[in-house]
PDB file of C-alpha atoms in Angstrom:
ATOM      1  CA  UNK A   1     116.231 146.654 134.219  1.00  0.00           C
ATOM      2  CA  UNK A   2     113.482 144.661 136.398  1.00  0.00           C
ATOM      3  CA  UNK A   3     112.895 141.265 137.156  1.00  0.00           C
ATOM      4  CA  UNK A   4     109.190 141.089 135.789  1.00  0.00           C
ATOM      5  CA  UNK A   5     109.030 141.382 132.115  1.00  0.00           C
ATOM      6  CA  UNK A   6     106.872 144.261 130.475  1.00  0.00           C
ATOM      7  CA  UNK A   7     104.006 144.079 129.025  1.00  0.00           C
ATOM      8  CA  UNK A   8     104.437 147.066 127.052  1.00  0.00           C
ATOM      9  CA  UNK A   9     106.835 147.359 124.738  1.00  0.00           C
ATOM     10  CA  UNK A  10     109.772 149.555 125.281  1.00  0.00           C
ATOM     11  CA  UNK A  11     110.814 152.723 123.093  1.00  0.00           C
ATOM     12  CA  UNK A  12     114.757 152.033 123.445  1.00  0.00           C
ATOM     13  CA  UNK A  13     116.364 148.798 122.464  1.00  0.00           C
ATOM     14  CA  UNK A  14     117.404 146.101 124.972  1.00  0.00           C
ATOM     15  CA  UNK A  15     120.937 146.028 125.448  1.00  0.00           C
ATOM     16  CA  UNK A  16     120.570 142.526 125.935  1.00  0.00           C
ATOM     17  CA  UNK A  17     119.804 139.974 123.271  1.00  0.00           C
ATOM     18  CA  UNK A  18     116.912 137.945 123.076  1.00  0.00           C
ATOM     19  CA  UNK A  19     117.615 134.181 122.654  1.00  0.00           C
ATOM     20  CA  UNK A  20     114.354 133.193 121.083  1.00  0.00           C
ATOM     21  CA  UNK A  21     113.133 134.550 117.987  1.00  0.00           C
ATOM     22  CA  UNK A  22     110.305 136.622 116.747  1.00  0.00           C
ATOM     23  CA  UNK A  23     107.400 135.592 115.617  1.00  0.00           C
ATOM     24  CA  UNK A  24     106.561 137.902 113.228  1.00  0.00           C
ATOM     25  CA  UNK A  25     108.869 140.442 111.260  1.00  0.00           C
ATOM     26  CA  UNK A  26     109.814 143.617 113.398  1.00  0.00           C
ATOM     27  CA  UNK A  27     108.536 145.469 110.003  1.00  0.00           C
ATOM     28  CA  UNK A  28     105.965 144.958 107.417  1.00  0.00           C
ATOM     29  CA  UNK A  29     106.760 143.957 104.111  1.00  0.00           C
ATOM     30  CA  UNK A  30     106.868 146.620 101.573  1.00  0.00           C
ATOM     31  CA  UNK A  31     103.888 146.340  98.842  1.00  0.00           C
ATOM     32  CA  UNK A  32     105.380 149.036  96.417  1.00  0.00           C
ATOM     33  CA  UNK A  33     109.181 149.822  94.833  1.00  0.00           C
ATOM     34  CA  UNK A  34     111.517 151.215  96.977  1.00  0.00           C
ATOM     35  CA  UNK A  35     112.982 154.573  96.811  1.00  0.00           C
ATOM     36  CA  UNK A  36     116.639 153.461  96.434  1.00  0.00           C
ATOM     37  CA  UNK A  37     118.188 150.965  93.624  1.00  0.00           C
ATOM     38  CA  UNK A  38     118.633 147.073  94.248  1.00  0.00           C
ATOM     39  CA  UNK A  39     122.069 145.182  94.019  1.00  0.00           C
ATOM     40  CA  UNK A  40     121.177 143.729  91.789  1.00  0.00           C
ATOM     41  CA  UNK A  41     122.496 143.176  88.353  1.00  0.00           C
ATOM     42  CA  UNK A  42     119.177 144.802  85.534  1.00  0.00           C
ATOM     43  CA  UNK A  43     117.243 142.206  83.327  1.00  0.00           C
ATOM     44  CA  UNK A  44     118.052 144.863  80.606  1.00  0.00           C
ATOM     45  CA  UNK A  45     120.407 143.072  78.082  1.00  0.00           C
ATOM     46  CA  UNK A  46     123.687 144.608  76.999  1.00  0.00           C
ATOM     47  CA  UNK A  47     123.851 146.245  73.832  1.00  0.00           C
ATOM     48  CA  UNK A  48     126.416 145.441  71.580  1.00  0.00           C
ATOM     49  CA  UNK A  49     127.524 148.047  69.005  1.00  0.00           C
ATOM     50  CA  UNK A  50     126.858 147.403  65.192  1.00  0.00           C
ATOM     51  CA  UNK A  51     129.534 148.613  61.969  1.00  0.00           C
ATOM     52  CA  UNK A  52     129.244 149.045  58.481  1.00  0.00           C
ATOM     53  CA  UNK A  53     132.220 149.603  57.616  1.00  0.00           C
ATOM     54  CA  UNK A  54     131.706 154.174  57.042  1.00  0.00           C
ATOM     55  CA  UNK A  55     133.772 156.518  58.151  1.00  0.00           C
ATOM     56  CA  UNK A  56     131.093 158.640  59.998  1.00  0.00           C
ATOM     57  CA  UNK A  57     129.640 157.934  63.982  1.00  0.00           C
ATOM     58  CA  UNK A  58     132.401 155.516  64.411  1.00  0.00           C
ATOM     59  CA  UNK A  59     130.993 152.881  62.185  1.00  0.00           C
ATOM     60  CA  UNK A  60     134.053 151.293  60.903  1.00  0.00           C
ATOM     61  CA  UNK A  61     136.215 149.236  63.339  1.00  0.00           C
ATOM     62  CA  UNK A  62     139.158 148.733  61.671  1.00  0.00           C
ATOM     63  CA  UNK A  63     141.323 151.602  61.656  1.00  0.00           C
ATOM     64  CA  UNK A  64     142.146 151.652  64.304  1.00  0.00           C
ATOM     65  CA  UNK A  65     140.657 148.325  65.157  1.00  0.00           C
ATOM     66  CA  UNK A  66     137.534 148.631  67.725  1.00  0.00           C
ATOM     67  CA  UNK A  67     139.455 146.275  69.378  1.00  0.00           C
ATOM     68  CA  UNK A  68     143.118 144.997  69.889  1.00  0.00           C
ATOM     69  CA  UNK A  69     143.727 141.945  67.941  1.00  0.00           C
ATOM     70  CA  UNK A  70     139.928 141.494  66.898  1.00  0.00           C
ATOM     71  CA  UNK A  71     139.327 141.469  63.493  1.00  0.00           C
ATOM     72  CA  UNK A  72     135.614 140.250  62.758  1.00  0.00           C
ATOM     73  CA  UNK A  73     132.465 142.519  64.534  1.00  0.00           C
ATOM     74  CA  UNK A  74     128.658 143.126  64.194  1.00  0.00           C
ATOM     75  CA  UNK A  75     127.844 144.292  61.009  1.00  0.00           C
ATOM     76  CA  UNK A  76     124.075 146.662  61.590  1.00  0.00           C
ATOM     77  CA  UNK A  77     122.433 143.809  59.691  1.00  0.00           C
ATOM     78  CA  UNK A  78     121.662 140.794  61.261  1.00  0.00           C
ATOM     79  CA  UNK A  79     122.558 138.806  57.993  1.00  0.00           C
ATOM     80  CA  UNK A  80     126.325 140.215  57.734  1.00  0.00           C
ATOM     81  CA  UNK A  81     129.407 141.137  59.323  1.00  0.00           C
ATOM     82  CA  UNK A  82     132.629 143.426  59.095  1.00  0.00           C
ATOM     83  CA  UNK A  83     135.781 142.086  58.755  1.00  0.00           C
ATOM     84  CA  UNK A  84     138.576 143.647  59.208  1.00  0.00           C
ATOM     85  CA  UNK A  85     142.875 143.440  57.996  1.00  0.00           C
ATOM     86  CA  UNK A  86     145.835 144.120  59.422  1.00  0.00           C
ATOM     87  CA  UNK A  87     146.061 147.225  57.483  1.00  0.00           C
ATOM     88  CA  UNK A  88     142.526 148.915  58.762  1.00  0.00           C
ATOM     89  CA  UNK A  89     140.689 147.627  55.425  1.00  0.00           C
ATOM     90  CA  UNK A  90     136.881 146.984  56.465  1.00  0.00           C
ATOM     91  CA  UNK A  91     135.246 144.965  53.915  1.00  0.00           C
ATOM     92  CA  UNK A  92     131.037 144.125  54.862  1.00  0.00           C
ATOM     93  CA  UNK A  93     130.691 140.255  54.296  1.00  0.00           C
ATOM     94  CA  UNK A  94     127.529 138.214  53.803  1.00  0.00           C
ATOM     95  CA  UNK A  95     127.052 134.669  56.581  1.00  0.00           C
ATOM     96  CA  UNK A  96     124.708 132.301  54.398  1.00  0.00           C
ATOM     97  CA  UNK A  97     121.067 132.657  53.553  1.00  0.00           C
ATOM     98  CA  UNK A  98     119.160 132.152  56.308  1.00  0.00           C
ATOM     99  CA  UNK A  99     122.241 132.075  58.712  1.00  0.00           C
ATOM    100  CA  UNK A 100     122.506 135.478  61.184  1.00  0.00           C
ATOM    101  CA  UNK A 101     126.008 136.736  62.342  1.00  0.00           C
ATOM    102  CA  UNK A 102     126.540 135.697  66.677  1.00  0.00           C
ATOM    103  CA  UNK A 103     128.724 137.854  67.994  1.00  0.00           C
ATOM    104  CA  UNK A 104     129.868 135.429  71.461  1.00  0.00           C
ATOM    105  CA  UNK A 105     131.082 132.670  68.858  1.00  0.00           C
ATOM    106  CA  UNK A 106     132.573 135.176  66.053  1.00  0.00           C
ATOM    107  CA  UNK A 107     130.728 133.185  63.205  1.00  0.00           C
ATOM    108  CA  UNK A 108     127.427 132.980  60.957  1.00  0.00           C
ATOM    109  CA  UNK A 109     125.120 130.676  62.740  1.00  0.00           C
ATOM    110  CA  UNK A 110     121.661 129.017  61.966  1.00  0.00           C
ATOM    111  CA  UNK A 111     119.191 131.339  64.220  1.00  0.00           C
ATOM    112  CA  UNK A 112     115.770 129.241  65.883  1.00  0.00           C
TER     113      UNK A 112
END
């Protein structure tokens, strides 16, 4: 290395670190989408499956239980829910009008 700094940029990185940060970014920011996926979660909501006690298409969550020790599931109609009994019985229940089933609360709730 020379004692005098050059006015021309070098093509190789320096072996000694600079202690003064640059005022300009080393590469310009991108103006378009990147070609690789980001590590941030998607803004798309997860989809909760719905049930209706029919035997086809895995619509009966009760025989056997879809989730161990869980006896209430969302119905495909938001104004209803599915209740299972300990013997694999599946029952479609209505929420009181105008309530709708809220899976996160496992209850019929008022929707605003």
